[in-house]
Amino acid sequence: MSERISLALSARAAAVAVRVADLLDSLCSEEAGAEPAAFLRDWAATAVRRARPGPGGPPPSVTPLDRLVRRYGLGVLETELVLFAGLPEEHEGLARTFRTMSPTGAPHPSVGLAALLADRGGVRAPATDRAALRRLLHEGPAVRSGVLALTGEGPFHERSLTLADQLWEALHGCPARPAALEEADPGPPVPGLDGWLALPESARAVAALRSREPRVLLVGARDETVGLSRCTALADAAGLGLFAARARPDDPRALGLLGVHAAVRGAVPLLVVPAPAPGAAAPATPAADRIPGPLLVCALPGAVRPGPQRPVLTVPVGPVGVADRRRAWRAALPEAPDQAPELAARHPLDPALTAQVALDVRSRAALAPAGGPGDGGAVPDVSGAIRARAGALLPPGVDLVGPQARWPRLVLAPEADGQLRDAVARLRHQALVLDDWRLREAARAARGVRLLLTGPPGTGKSLAAEVLATEAGRDLLVVDGSELVSKYIGETEKNLAACFEAAERTQAVFLLDEADALFGTRTEISEANDRFANMETAYLLQRLDRFDGLAVLTTNLRQNIDAAFIRRMDFVVEFPLPEEAGRHRMWDLHLPRAVRHPDVDPSALAQCYPVPGGWIRNAAIGAAFRAADEAGPVRQRHLVDAMRREYGKAGRPFPGEPPAAGGPRADGRAAQALAAAQAPGSAAPATAPPAAAPFAIDRRTRKETP
C-alpha cells in the first residue's frame, strides 16, 4: 500500500509539472525553455504511467495528502501549492530545473513562479489574482500551520516556497520524522485499563478525541510510562492512532510540525513535555493554536500551564481496580493465569509497568538453563525483575535490597509478634477486604499498612522490617531519615518524594530508619525555621497517607514522634530489652553449636548480661573471629572478652564474668543486681563512668544538639 500511495502522489504532482512546462513554453524562448519543459513533460508522463492500476491494485481511496487537506481545510489552490513546492523532492532533475529558474539559485520554486501559475489557473485551481495569492501566502491555513513556508531574503516574489521538514516524505507514506521532534514511543495498548476507561473523565476524553473539536487533553502522571499508556488507551478507545513527540509546549515551530505530521498519518498529536529545569516556571501552551482538533499532552504534574486559547480537559491516571490489575497480570503472563490474583496482590503495579516487568520476566526465563529456575512453567522471580528495572532510578542514599530473614530470626514477645503477623496479613488481604468486600467504600478504609517500631537500639527493629518484607514477598527500600534532612528549604520534601516514588514503583516495603529526625513533634512558630520544619512534617503526613504499600518507621525515642503520626499508624510495636529466655535463644541463634566449645554456657551468658540482641550478635561475631585466629572452637572466654568490649563501647561498667558451666555464680545476687542495673537504658550509678550523651537533630537549626 505504501508504494501505491507514493505513486499516486507522484501522479498528482505530475499534473503540476505539466502546467509548469506549459508556462515555460509560453514565456521563454525556444532555446531557453525547450530543454526544461521537455524534461518536465517526460518525467510527468513516466509518473502518470507508473501510477496506473496494475498488479499492485488500485490507488488508495484516502491518501496522506487527502488527510492533510481535510485536517487543515486547505483549498484547491493551497493543495496545488503543496504539490508545486514538493516537486524538487521528486527527482534530482526537477531540483536542478527549479534552481535554474530561481532568482536566488535556490532549488525550490519561487513565489513569482507560483504567481505566474496562479494567473493562468488550471484543471484543479482556478485563476487567482496576485493580491489574493499574497494574502493566502501570509494568512492562509497552510502557511499558519507550517505546511508551507516562505524562505530566503529579498523581495516577496523572489522568495522560495518550501514544505515543512520531512513532510513530502511523509506524504509518500514513509515514516519520516522532523529533526526538531524527538521521538517518544507511547507503545501499544496494554490490558487492564477497562475499568479506568469506563470512568466519567476517561469517557469524556474519548468523546473529545472523536469530536475533532480543538481541545487540550492533559494527562498528568509522575511516571511517564504510565502517562503514555493512558494516552494510548484513550486513542485506541476512540479508534485513532497516535503521533507522539517530545518538545516544549511553548515552541510554535515544534508544535506546528507535530500537528502537520499527525494530520498526514490521520493520528492524534501527542505532545510529551520534558521535565522543567529545577526552579524554572512551567511553560504555557500558546502554540497549541497551530494544531487543529484535539491535542493530547502528557506531562509531569505541574510541568505545563494550559493557555486560555482553547478548552482544557484534565484526565486523571487513576485509579486502577483490583480486577484490572489481575487482568493485566493474566495477560502479561499467560503461562501462569492462576497466579494472577496473588501477583496482583503482591505487586499492585500499574498495567503499563506490569507489561514491562512481564517482558523482563520472560527474557529471564528464556535465558534460564533447562531444569533451572523459570523452567517447567513456573513463574520466574517477579521481585527480581522489578528490582533490576528500578535500580537505576533510586535516589542517592537509598538502598533496595532483597530480604532473606524469616520469622525464626525474630525473638519477640507474643504481643509484638502477633502485631507483625497481622500487618503482613493486612497487606496480603487488602485487595480482598477493601475491593471485593467493599470496605474501602463502606468504612472508608485506606490502602497500605503503616507501622511504628519503637525501642532501644539493637532490639531488632530493622531486622523486623526485613522479616516483614520477606514474608510479604517484596523487596526492602531502606531510607535513613537523618540522611534526608537538608538545611535548604524544600530539599527535604524533594528527597522524600523521590523515596516514596521509588517505593511505589518497586512496590517495596518502605523502611524509614531514625524517623524521629523527620517526624519530630511540631513546635510553636517562633522563627522562620519553625514554619518550614512544620511544613515538612505536614508534607510527610500527607505523603504517608497516600502511600498504599507497607511503610515501617523506626525510632529509638517514641516521645519525640509527633502525635499526629502516632494516630495514623496502623500498628505501634514496642521492642523492649529481651527477657532472659529471649537472650538465651539469641545466643543459640547467633552461635551455631557446631562451632562452640563444650565450656560455652548460653544460659549463664543470658543471665549475666541483660543486653539487646544487637550486642549479642556483635559479641558472637567478634568471638568467632578471635577463635578462628587461634585455630579452635569458640570458647566461653572468647564470648566474655567480646561482651566486655561491647560494654566498653557503650561506656558502661562490665558486670563481670559468668560462672563456669554447672558451677555456682561468682558474684551471686550482687552480680545479678549489678548486671541489671547496668543494662542499656537503665540509669548508671554514681560510680559508673559517664555514658556518651546521645545527640539529636534540632529541627530549627539543623544542627546536632545533646
Coordinates of C-alpha atoms in Angstrom, one line a residue, residues 131-666:
A131 CA -3.4 40.1 -4.2
A132 CA -5.4 37.0 -3.3
L133 CA -2.2 34.9 -3.6
R134 CA -0.3 37.3 -1.4
R135 CA -3.0 37.0 1.3
L136 CA -3.0 33.3 1.0
L137 CA 0.7 33.1 1.5
H138 CA 0.6 35.2 4.6
E139 CA -2.7 34.3 6.2
G140 CA -3.8 31.0 4.7
P141 CA -4.1 27.9 6.8
A142 CA -1.2 26.2 5.0
V143 CA 1.2 28.9 6.0
R144 CA -0.2 29.5 9.5
S145 CA 0.1 25.8 10.3
G146 CA 3.6 25.5 8.9
V147 CA 2.7 23.2 6.0
L148 CA 4.1 25.8 3.6
A149 CA 6.8 28.3 4.4
L150 CA 8.5 31.2 2.6
T151 CA 12.3 31.1 2.9
G152 CA 15.1 33.3 1.7
E153 CA 15.5 37.1 1.7
G154 CA 14.8 39.8 -0.8
P155 CA 11.6 40.8 -2.5
F156 CA 8.4 38.8 -1.8
H157 CA 8.2 37.2 -5.3
E158 CA 11.9 36.1 -5.2
R159 CA 11.4 34.1 -2.0
S160 CA 11.2 30.3 -2.2
L161 CA 8.2 28.1 -1.5
T162 CA 9.2 25.1 0.8
L163 CA 7.3 22.4 2.7
A164 CA 7.5 21.5 6.4
D165 CA 10.5 19.4 7.3
Q166 CA 10.1 15.8 6.1
L167 CA 6.5 16.5 5.0
W168 CA 7.0 15.4 1.4
E169 CA 8.4 12.0 2.6
A170 CA 5.5 11.6 4.9
L171 CA 3.1 12.3 2.1
H172 CA 4.7 9.5 0.2
G173 CA 3.8 7.2 3.1
C174 CA 7.3 7.0 4.6
P175 CA 7.8 7.1 8.4
A176 CA 9.7 10.3 8.2
R177 CA 10.2 12.5 11.3
P178 CA 11.4 16.1 11.6
A179 CA 14.7 16.6 13.4
A180 CA 13.0 19.1 15.7
L181 CA 10.7 16.4 17.1
E182 CA 12.3 14.0 19.4
E183 CA 10.7 10.6 19.2
A184 CA 8.5 9.4 22.0
D185 CA 7.1 5.9 21.8
P186 CA 3.8 5.5 23.7
G187 CA 3.8 1.8 22.9
P188 CA 0.8 -0.5 22.1
P189 CA -2.4 -0.6 24.3
V190 CA -1.9 -2.6 27.4
P191 CA -4.6 -4.9 29.0
G192 CA -6.0 -3.9 32.4
L193 CA -7.4 -0.4 31.8
D194 CA -11.0 -1.3 31.1
G195 CA -12.2 0.0 34.4
W196 CA -10.2 3.2 34.0
L197 CA -11.6 3.8 30.6
A198 CA -15.1 3.5 32.0
L199 CA -14.6 6.4 34.4
P200 CA -16.5 9.6 33.5
E201 CA -13.3 11.6 33.0
S202 CA -11.9 9.0 30.6
A203 CA -15.1 8.6 28.7
R204 CA -15.2 12.4 28.2
A205 CA -11.7 12.3 26.9
V206 CA -12.5 9.6 24.4
A207 CA -15.5 11.6 23.2
A208 CA -13.3 14.7 22.8
L209 CA -10.9 12.8 20.6
R210 CA -13.7 11.6 18.4
S211 CA -15.3 15.1 18.1
R212 CA -12.2 16.7 16.5
E213 CA -13.0 19.9 18.3
P214 CA -10.0 22.0 19.3
R215 CA -9.2 20.9 22.9
V216 CA -6.2 20.2 25.1
L217 CA -6.4 16.9 26.9
L218 CA -3.9 17.0 29.7
V219 CA -2.7 13.6 31.1
G220 CA -0.6 14.3 34.2
A221 CA 1.5 11.4 35.6
R222 CA 4.6 11.2 37.7
D223 CA 5.7 8.2 35.8
E224 CA 5.9 8.9 32.0
T225 CA 5.4 5.3 31.2
V226 CA 2.1 5.3 32.9
G227 CA 1.0 8.6 31.3
L228 CA 1.9 7.4 27.8
S229 CA 0.0 4.2 28.3
R230 CA -3.1 6.2 29.3
C231 CA -2.8 8.3 26.1
T232 CA -2.5 5.1 24.0
A233 CA -5.6 3.7 25.7
L234 CA -7.7 6.8 25.1
A235 CA -6.7 6.9 21.4
D236 CA -7.3 3.2 20.9
A237 CA -10.8 3.5 22.5
A238 CA -11.5 6.4 20.1
G239 CA -10.4 4.3 17.2
L240 CA -7.4 6.6 16.4
G241 CA -3.7 6.3 16.2
L242 CA -1.1 8.5 17.9
F243 CA 1.8 10.5 16.6
A244 CA 4.0 11.3 19.7
A245 CA 6.9 13.7 20.0
R246 CA 8.9 15.2 22.9
A247 CA 9.0 19.0 22.7
R248 CA 8.4 22.2 24.7
P249 CA 4.8 23.3 24.7
D250 CA 5.9 27.0 24.0
D251 CA 7.8 26.1 20.8
P252 CA 5.5 27.2 18.0
R253 CA 7.6 25.6 15.2
A254 CA 7.8 22.2 17.0
L255 CA 4.0 22.2 17.7
G256 CA 3.3 23.1 14.1
L257 CA 5.4 20.2 12.9
L258 CA 3.7 17.9 15.4
G259 CA 0.3 18.8 14.1
V260 CA 1.3 18.5 10.4
H261 CA 2.8 15.1 10.7
A262 CA 0.0 13.8 12.9
A263 CA -2.5 15.0 10.2
V264 CA -0.6 13.2 7.4
R265 CA -0.9 10.0 9.4
G266 CA -4.5 10.5 10.4
A267 CA -3.4 10.4 14.0
V268 CA -3.9 12.4 17.2
P269 CA -0.9 14.6 18.0
L270 CA 0.6 13.6 21.4
L271 CA 2.9 16.2 23.0
V272 CA 5.3 14.7 25.6
V273 CA 6.5 17.6 27.7
P274 CA 10.1 17.3 29.1
A275 CA 10.5 17.9 32.8
P276 CA 11.3 21.5 33.6
A277 CA 14.6 22.5 35.0
P278 CA 14.8 22.9 38.8
G279 CA 13.4 26.2 39.8
A280 CA 12.1 27.0 36.3
A281 CA 8.5 28.1 35.8
A282 CA 6.2 25.7 34.0
P283 CA 5.7 26.7 30.3
A284 CA 2.3 27.5 28.9
T285 CA 0.8 26.2 25.6
P286 CA 0.2 29.3 23.5
A287 CA 1.4 27.4 20.4
A288 CA -1.4 24.9 20.6
D289 CA -3.5 27.1 18.3
R290 CA -1.3 25.8 15.4
I291 CA -2.8 22.4 15.8
P292 CA -6.4 21.9 14.6
G293 CA -8.5 19.5 16.6
P294 CA -7.6 17.9 19.9
L295 CA -4.1 17.8 21.3
L296 CA -3.0 15.2 23.9
V297 CA -0.4 16.4 26.3
C298 CA 1.5 14.0 28.6
A299 CA 3.4 15.8 31.3
L300 CA 4.5 15.6 34.9
P301 CA 2.0 17.2 37.3
G302 CA 2.6 21.0 37.3
A303 CA 5.1 20.8 34.3
V304 CA 2.8 22.7 31.9
R305 CA 0.3 25.5 32.2
P306 CA -2.6 25.3 29.7
G307 CA -3.2 28.5 27.9
P308 CA -6.5 30.3 27.5
Q309 CA -6.7 29.7 23.8
R310 CA -8.7 26.5 23.9
P311 CA -10.7 24.4 26.4
V312 CA -8.7 22.1 28.7
L313 CA -9.8 18.6 29.8
T314 CA -7.7 17.1 32.6
V315 CA -7.6 13.3 32.6
P316 CA -6.5 11.6 35.9
V317 CA -4.4 8.5 35.5
G318 CA -6.0 6.5 38.3
P319 CA -7.4 4.6 39.9
V320 CA -6.9 1.0 38.6
G321 CA -9.1 -1.5 40.4
V322 CA -8.0 -4.9 41.6
A323 CA -9.9 -6.7 38.8
D324 CA -8.0 -4.7 36.2
R325 CA -4.7 -5.4 37.9
R326 CA -5.5 -9.2 37.9
R327 CA -6.4 -8.9 34.2
A328 CA -3.2 -7.1 33.5
W329 CA -1.1 -9.8 35.1
R330 CA -3.1 -12.6 33.4
A331 CA -2.4 -11.0 30.0
A332 CA 1.2 -10.3 30.8
L333 CA 2.0 -13.8 32.0
P334 CA -0.5 -16.1 30.2
E335 CA 1.6 -19.1 31.2
A336 CA 0.6 -18.6 34.8
P337 CA -3.1 -17.4 34.8
D338 CA -3.9 -19.0 38.1
Q339 CA -1.2 -16.9 39.9
A340 CA -2.6 -13.6 38.6
P341 CA -4.6 -12.8 41.8
E342 CA -1.5 -13.4 44.0
L343 CA 0.7 -11.4 41.7
A344 CA -1.8 -8.5 41.7
A345 CA -1.9 -8.6 45.5
R346 CA 1.8 -8.7 46.0
H347 CA 2.7 -6.4 43.1
P348 CA -0.1 -4.0 42.5
L349 CA 1.6 -2.2 39.7
D350 CA 0.1 0.0 37.1
P351 CA -0.8 -2.2 34.0
A352 CA 1.8 -0.3 31.9
L353 CA 4.5 -1.3 34.4
T354 CA 3.1 -4.8 34.7
A355 CA 3.7 -5.2 30.9
Q356 CA 7.3 -4.0 31.3
V357 CA 8.0 -6.3 34.2
A358 CA 6.5 -9.3 32.3
L359 CA 8.8 -8.6 29.4
D360 CA 11.8 -8.8 31.7
V361 CA 10.4 -11.9 33.4
R362 CA 10.0 -13.8 30.1
S363 CA 13.5 -12.7 29.0
R364 CA 15.0 -14.1 32.2
A365 CA 13.0 -17.3 31.8
A366 CA 14.3 -17.8 28.3
L367 CA 17.9 -17.5 29.5
A368 CA 17.4 -19.9 32.4
P369 CA 19.1 -23.3 31.8
A370 CA 16.9 -26.4 31.3
G371 CA 15.6 -27.6 34.6
G372 CA 16.6 -24.4 36.3
P373 CA 14.5 -21.5 37.7
G374 CA 11.9 -20.5 35.2
D375 CA 11.8 -23.9 33.5
G376 CA 8.7 -26.1 33.6
G377 CA 6.1 -23.4 33.6
A378 CA 6.9 -21.9 37.0
V379 CA 6.6 -18.1 37.4
P380 CA 10.2 -16.6 37.5
D381 CA 11.3 -14.1 40.0
V382 CA 9.0 -11.1 39.5
S383 CA 10.5 -9.3 42.5
G384 CA 14.0 -9.6 41.0
A385 CA 12.7 -8.2 37.7
I386 CA 11.1 -5.2 39.4
R387 CA 14.3 -4.6 41.4
A388 CA 16.5 -4.8 38.4
R389 CA 14.4 -2.3 36.4
A390 CA 14.1 0.2 39.2
G391 CA 17.7 0.0 40.4
A392 CA 18.8 2.8 38.1
L393 CA 16.0 5.1 39.3
L394 CA 16.8 5.1 43.1
P395 CA 17.8 8.4 44.6
P396 CA 21.2 8.7 46.3
G397 CA 21.3 7.3 49.8
V398 CA 18.5 4.8 49.3
D399 CA 19.2 1.1 49.1
L400 CA 16.8 -1.5 47.5
V401 CA 17.7 -5.0 48.9
G402 CA 16.3 -8.4 48.6
P403 CA 15.3 -9.5 52.1
Q404 CA 16.1 -13.0 53.4
A405 CA 15.4 -13.0 57.1
R406 CA 12.3 -15.0 58.2
W407 CA 10.2 -15.3 61.4
P408 CA 12.6 -17.7 63.3
R409 CA 15.2 -15.0 63.3
L410 CA 13.0 -12.7 65.4
V411 CA 12.8 -13.1 69.2
L412 CA 9.8 -11.1 70.4
A413 CA 7.1 -11.1 73.0
P414 CA 3.9 -12.7 71.9
E415 CA 2.1 -9.3 71.6
A416 CA 4.7 -7.8 69.3
D417 CA 5.0 -11.0 67.2
G418 CA 1.2 -11.0 66.7
Q419 CA 1.1 -7.4 65.6
L420 CA 3.8 -8.0 63.0
R421 CA 2.0 -11.1 61.6
D422 CA -1.3 -9.1 61.5
A423 CA 0.5 -6.4 59.5
V424 CA 1.6 -8.9 56.8
A425 CA -1.9 -10.4 56.7
R426 CA -3.4 -7.0 56.3
L427 CA -1.2 -6.2 53.3
R428 CA -1.8 -9.6 51.8
H429 CA -5.6 -9.5 52.0
Q430 CA -6.2 -5.8 51.4
A431 CA -7.5 -6.4 47.8
L432 CA -10.0 -8.9 49.2
V433 CA -11.2 -6.8 52.1
L434 CA -11.1 -3.4 50.6
D435 CA -12.2 -4.2 47.0
D436 CA -14.0 -7.5 47.0
W437 CA -15.7 -6.9 50.3
R438 CA -16.0 -3.2 49.6
L439 CA -14.8 -2.0 53.0
R440 CA -13.0 0.8 51.2
E441 CA -16.3 2.4 50.4
A442 CA -18.3 1.2 53.4
A443 CA -15.8 2.0 56.1
R444 CA -13.6 4.5 54.1
A445 CA -10.6 2.2 54.8
A446 CA -7.3 3.4 53.3
R447 CA -4.9 1.2 51.4
G448 CA -1.5 0.5 52.8
V449 CA -0.2 -0.6 56.1
R450 CA 1.8 1.7 58.4
L451 CA 3.9 0.5 61.4
L452 CA 5.9 2.3 64.0
L453 CA 8.6 0.2 65.7
T454 CA 10.0 1.8 68.9
G455 CA 12.6 0.7 71.4
P456 CA 16.2 1.0 72.4
P457 CA 19.0 0.5 69.7
G458 CA 19.8 -3.1 68.9
T459 CA 16.4 -4.6 69.9
G460 CA 15.6 -5.9 66.3
K461 CA 13.6 -3.1 64.7
S462 CA 15.5 -3.2 61.4
L463 CA 15.5 -7.0 61.4
A464 CA 11.7 -7.0 61.9
A465 CA 11.3 -4.8 58.8
E466 CA 13.4 -7.2 56.8
V467 CA 11.3 -10.1 58.1
L468 CA 8.1 -8.3 57.1
A469 CA 9.4 -7.7 53.6
T470 CA 10.4 -11.4 53.3
E471 CA 7.0 -12.6 54.4
A472 CA 5.2 -10.1 52.2
G473 CA 7.2 -11.3 49.2
R474 CA 8.6 -7.8 48.5
D475 CA 11.9 -6.0 48.4
L476 CA 13.0 -3.7 51.2
L477 CA 13.7 0.0 50.4
V478 CA 15.9 1.2 53.2
V479 CA 16.0 5.0 53.8
D480 CA 18.0 6.7 56.5
G481 CA 15.9 9.6 57.8
S482 CA 18.9 11.5 59.0
E483 CA 20.4 11.5 55.5
L484 CA 17.3 13.1 54.0
V485 CA 17.1 16.1 56.2
S486 CA 18.5 19.2 54.5
K487 CA 19.1 22.7 55.7
Y488 CA 17.9 24.1 52.4
I489 CA 14.2 24.9 52.2
G490 CA 12.2 22.4 50.1
E491 CA 15.1 19.9 49.7
T492 CA 13.8 17.5 52.5
E493 CA 10.4 17.2 50.8
K494 CA 12.1 16.7 47.5
N495 CA 14.2 13.9 48.8
L496 CA 11.3 12.2 50.5
A497 CA 9.1 12.5 47.4
A498 CA 11.8 10.6 45.4
C499 CA 12.0 7.9 48.0
F500 CA 8.2 7.4 48.1
E501 CA 8.1 7.3 44.3
A502 CA 10.8 4.7 44.2
A503 CA 8.9 2.6 46.8
E504 CA 5.6 2.9 44.8
R505 CA 7.3 1.9 41.5
T506 CA 9.0 -1.1 43.1
Q507 CA 6.2 -1.9 45.5
A508 CA 8.9 -2.4 48.1
V509 CA 8.5 -2.3 51.9
F510 CA 9.4 1.3 52.8
L511 CA 11.7 1.4 55.8
L512 CA 12.4 4.8 57.2
D513 CA 15.1 4.5 59.9
E514 CA 15.5 7.1 62.6
A515 CA 12.1 8.5 61.8
D516 CA 12.2 11.0 64.7
A517 CA 14.7 13.1 62.6
L518 CA 11.8 13.7 60.2
F519 CA 8.6 13.1 62.2
G520 CA 9.5 15.1 65.2
T521 CA 6.9 16.9 67.3
R522 CA 5.7 20.1 65.7
T523 CA 6.6 23.2 67.6
E524 CA 5.1 26.7 68.1
I525 CA 6.4 29.1 65.4
S526 CA 8.9 31.4 66.9
E527 CA 11.1 31.9 63.8
A528 CA 11.1 31.1 60.1
N529 CA 12.9 27.8 60.5
D530 CA 10.0 26.5 62.7
R531 CA 7.5 27.3 60.0
F532 CA 9.4 25.3 57.4
A533 CA 10.1 22.4 59.8
N534 CA 6.3 22.2 60.4
M535 CA 5.7 22.3 56.7
E536 CA 8.0 19.3 56.3
T537 CA 6.0 17.4 58.9
A538 CA 2.7 18.3 57.3
Y539 CA 4.0 17.1 53.9
L540 CA 5.1 13.8 55.4
L541 CA 1.8 13.3 57.0
Q542 CA 0.0 13.7 53.7
R543 CA 2.5 11.6 51.7
L544 CA 2.3 8.8 54.2
D545 CA -1.5 8.8 54.0
R546 CA -1.2 8.4 50.2
F547 CA 1.3 5.5 50.3
D548 CA -0.6 2.3 49.5
G549 CA 2.2 -0.2 50.4
L550 CA 3.8 -1.3 53.7
A551 CA 5.6 1.6 55.5
V552 CA 7.8 0.8 58.5
L553 CA 9.1 3.7 60.7
T554 CA 11.6 3.0 63.4
T555 CA 12.7 5.3 66.3
N556 CA 14.6 5.0 69.5
L557 CA 12.7 7.8 71.1
R558 CA 8.9 7.4 70.8
Q559 CA 8.3 10.5 72.8
N560 CA 9.9 12.6 70.1
I561 CA 7.4 11.5 67.5
D562 CA 4.6 13.9 66.6
A563 CA 1.2 12.7 68.0
A564 CA -0.4 13.1 64.5
F565 CA 1.9 10.3 63.2
I566 CA 1.0 8.0 66.1
R567 CA -2.7 8.4 65.2
R568 CA -2.0 7.5 61.6
M569 CA -0.1 4.3 62.5
D570 CA -2.0 1.0 62.0
F571 CA 0.4 -0.7 64.4
V572 CA 2.7 0.6 67.1
V573 CA 5.0 -2.2 68.2
E574 CA 7.2 -1.9 71.2
F575 CA 10.7 -3.5 71.2
P576 CA 11.9 -3.6 74.8
L577 CA 15.1 -5.2 76.0
P578 CA 14.7 -9.0 75.8
E579 CA 13.9 -11.2 78.8
E580 CA 16.4 -13.8 79.9
A581 CA 14.7 -16.6 77.9
G582 CA 14.9 -14.4 74.8
R583 CA 18.6 -13.7 75.3
H584 CA 19.2 -17.4 75.7
R585 CA 17.5 -18.0 72.4
M586 CA 19.5 -15.3 70.7
W587 CA 22.8 -16.8 71.9
D588 CA 21.7 -20.0 70.3
L589 CA 20.7 -18.3 67.1
H590 CA 23.9 -16.4 66.6
L591 CA 26.3 -19.1 67.6
P592 CA 25.8 -22.5 66.0
R593 CA 26.5 -25.5 68.2
A594 CA 29.0 -26.9 65.6
V595 CA 31.5 -24.1 66.4
R596 CA 31.1 -24.0 70.2
H597 CA 33.4 -25.5 72.8
P598 CA 31.7 -27.5 75.5
D599 CA 32.5 -24.8 78.0
V600 CA 30.2 -22.3 76.4
D601 CA 27.1 -21.8 78.6
P602 CA 24.4 -19.7 76.8
S603 CA 22.2 -19.9 79.9
A604 CA 24.9 -18.2 82.1
L605 CA 25.6 -15.6 79.4
A606 CA 21.9 -14.8 79.1
Q607 CA 21.6 -14.5 82.9
C608 CA 24.7 -12.4 83.4
Y609 CA 24.4 -9.9 80.5
P610 CA 20.9 -8.2 80.2
V611 CA 21.7 -6.7 76.8
P612 CA 19.8 -6.2 73.5
G613 CA 20.1 -8.6 70.6
G614 CA 22.4 -6.3 68.7
W615 CA 25.1 -6.7 71.4
I616 CA 24.7 -10.5 71.4
R617 CA 25.1 -10.6 67.7
N618 CA 28.3 -8.4 67.8
A619 CA 29.8 -10.4 70.6
A620 CA 29.1 -13.7 68.8
I621 CA 30.8 -12.5 65.6
G622 CA 33.8 -11.0 67.4
A623 CA 34.3 -14.2 69.5
A624 CA 34.1 -16.3 66.3
F625 CA 36.9 -14.3 64.6
R626 CA 39.0 -14.5 67.8
A627 CA 38.6 -18.3 67.9
A628 CA 39.4 -18.6 64.2
D629 CA 42.6 -16.7 64.8
E630 CA 43.5 -19.3 67.5
A631 CA 42.5 -22.2 65.2
G632 CA 40.0 -23.6 67.6
P633 CA 36.3 -23.5 68.5
V634 CA 34.6 -20.6 70.2
R635 CA 35.1 -20.8 74.0
Q636 CA 33.4 -19.1 76.9
R637 CA 36.4 -16.7 77.4
H638 CA 36.1 -15.5 73.8
L639 CA 32.5 -14.6 74.4
V640 CA 33.2 -12.9 77.7
D641 CA 36.0 -10.8 76.2
A642 CA 33.8 -9.8 73.3
M643 CA 31.0 -8.8 75.6
R644 CA 33.4 -6.8 77.7
R645 CA 34.2 -4.8 74.6
E646 CA 30.5 -4.2 73.9
Y647 CA 30.1 -2.7 77.4
G648 CA 33.2 -0.6 76.8
K649 CA 31.8 0.8 73.5
A650 CA 28.7 1.9 75.4
G651 CA 30.7 3.4 78.2
R652 CA 29.1 1.2 80.8
P653 CA 30.8 -0.9 83.6
F654 CA 31.2 -4.6 82.8
P655 CA 29.2 -6.8 85.2
G656 CA 32.0 -9.4 85.4
E657 CA 32.3 -13.0 84.2
P658 CA 29.6 -15.6 84.4
P659 CA 30.2 -18.7 86.5
A660 CA 31.6 -21.8 84.8
A661 CA 29.1 -24.2 83.3
G662 CA 27.4 -26.1 86.1
G663 CA 29.2 -24.1 88.8
P664 CA 28.0 -21.6 91.4
R665 CA 27.6 -18.0 90.4
A666 CA 30.8 -16.0 91.1

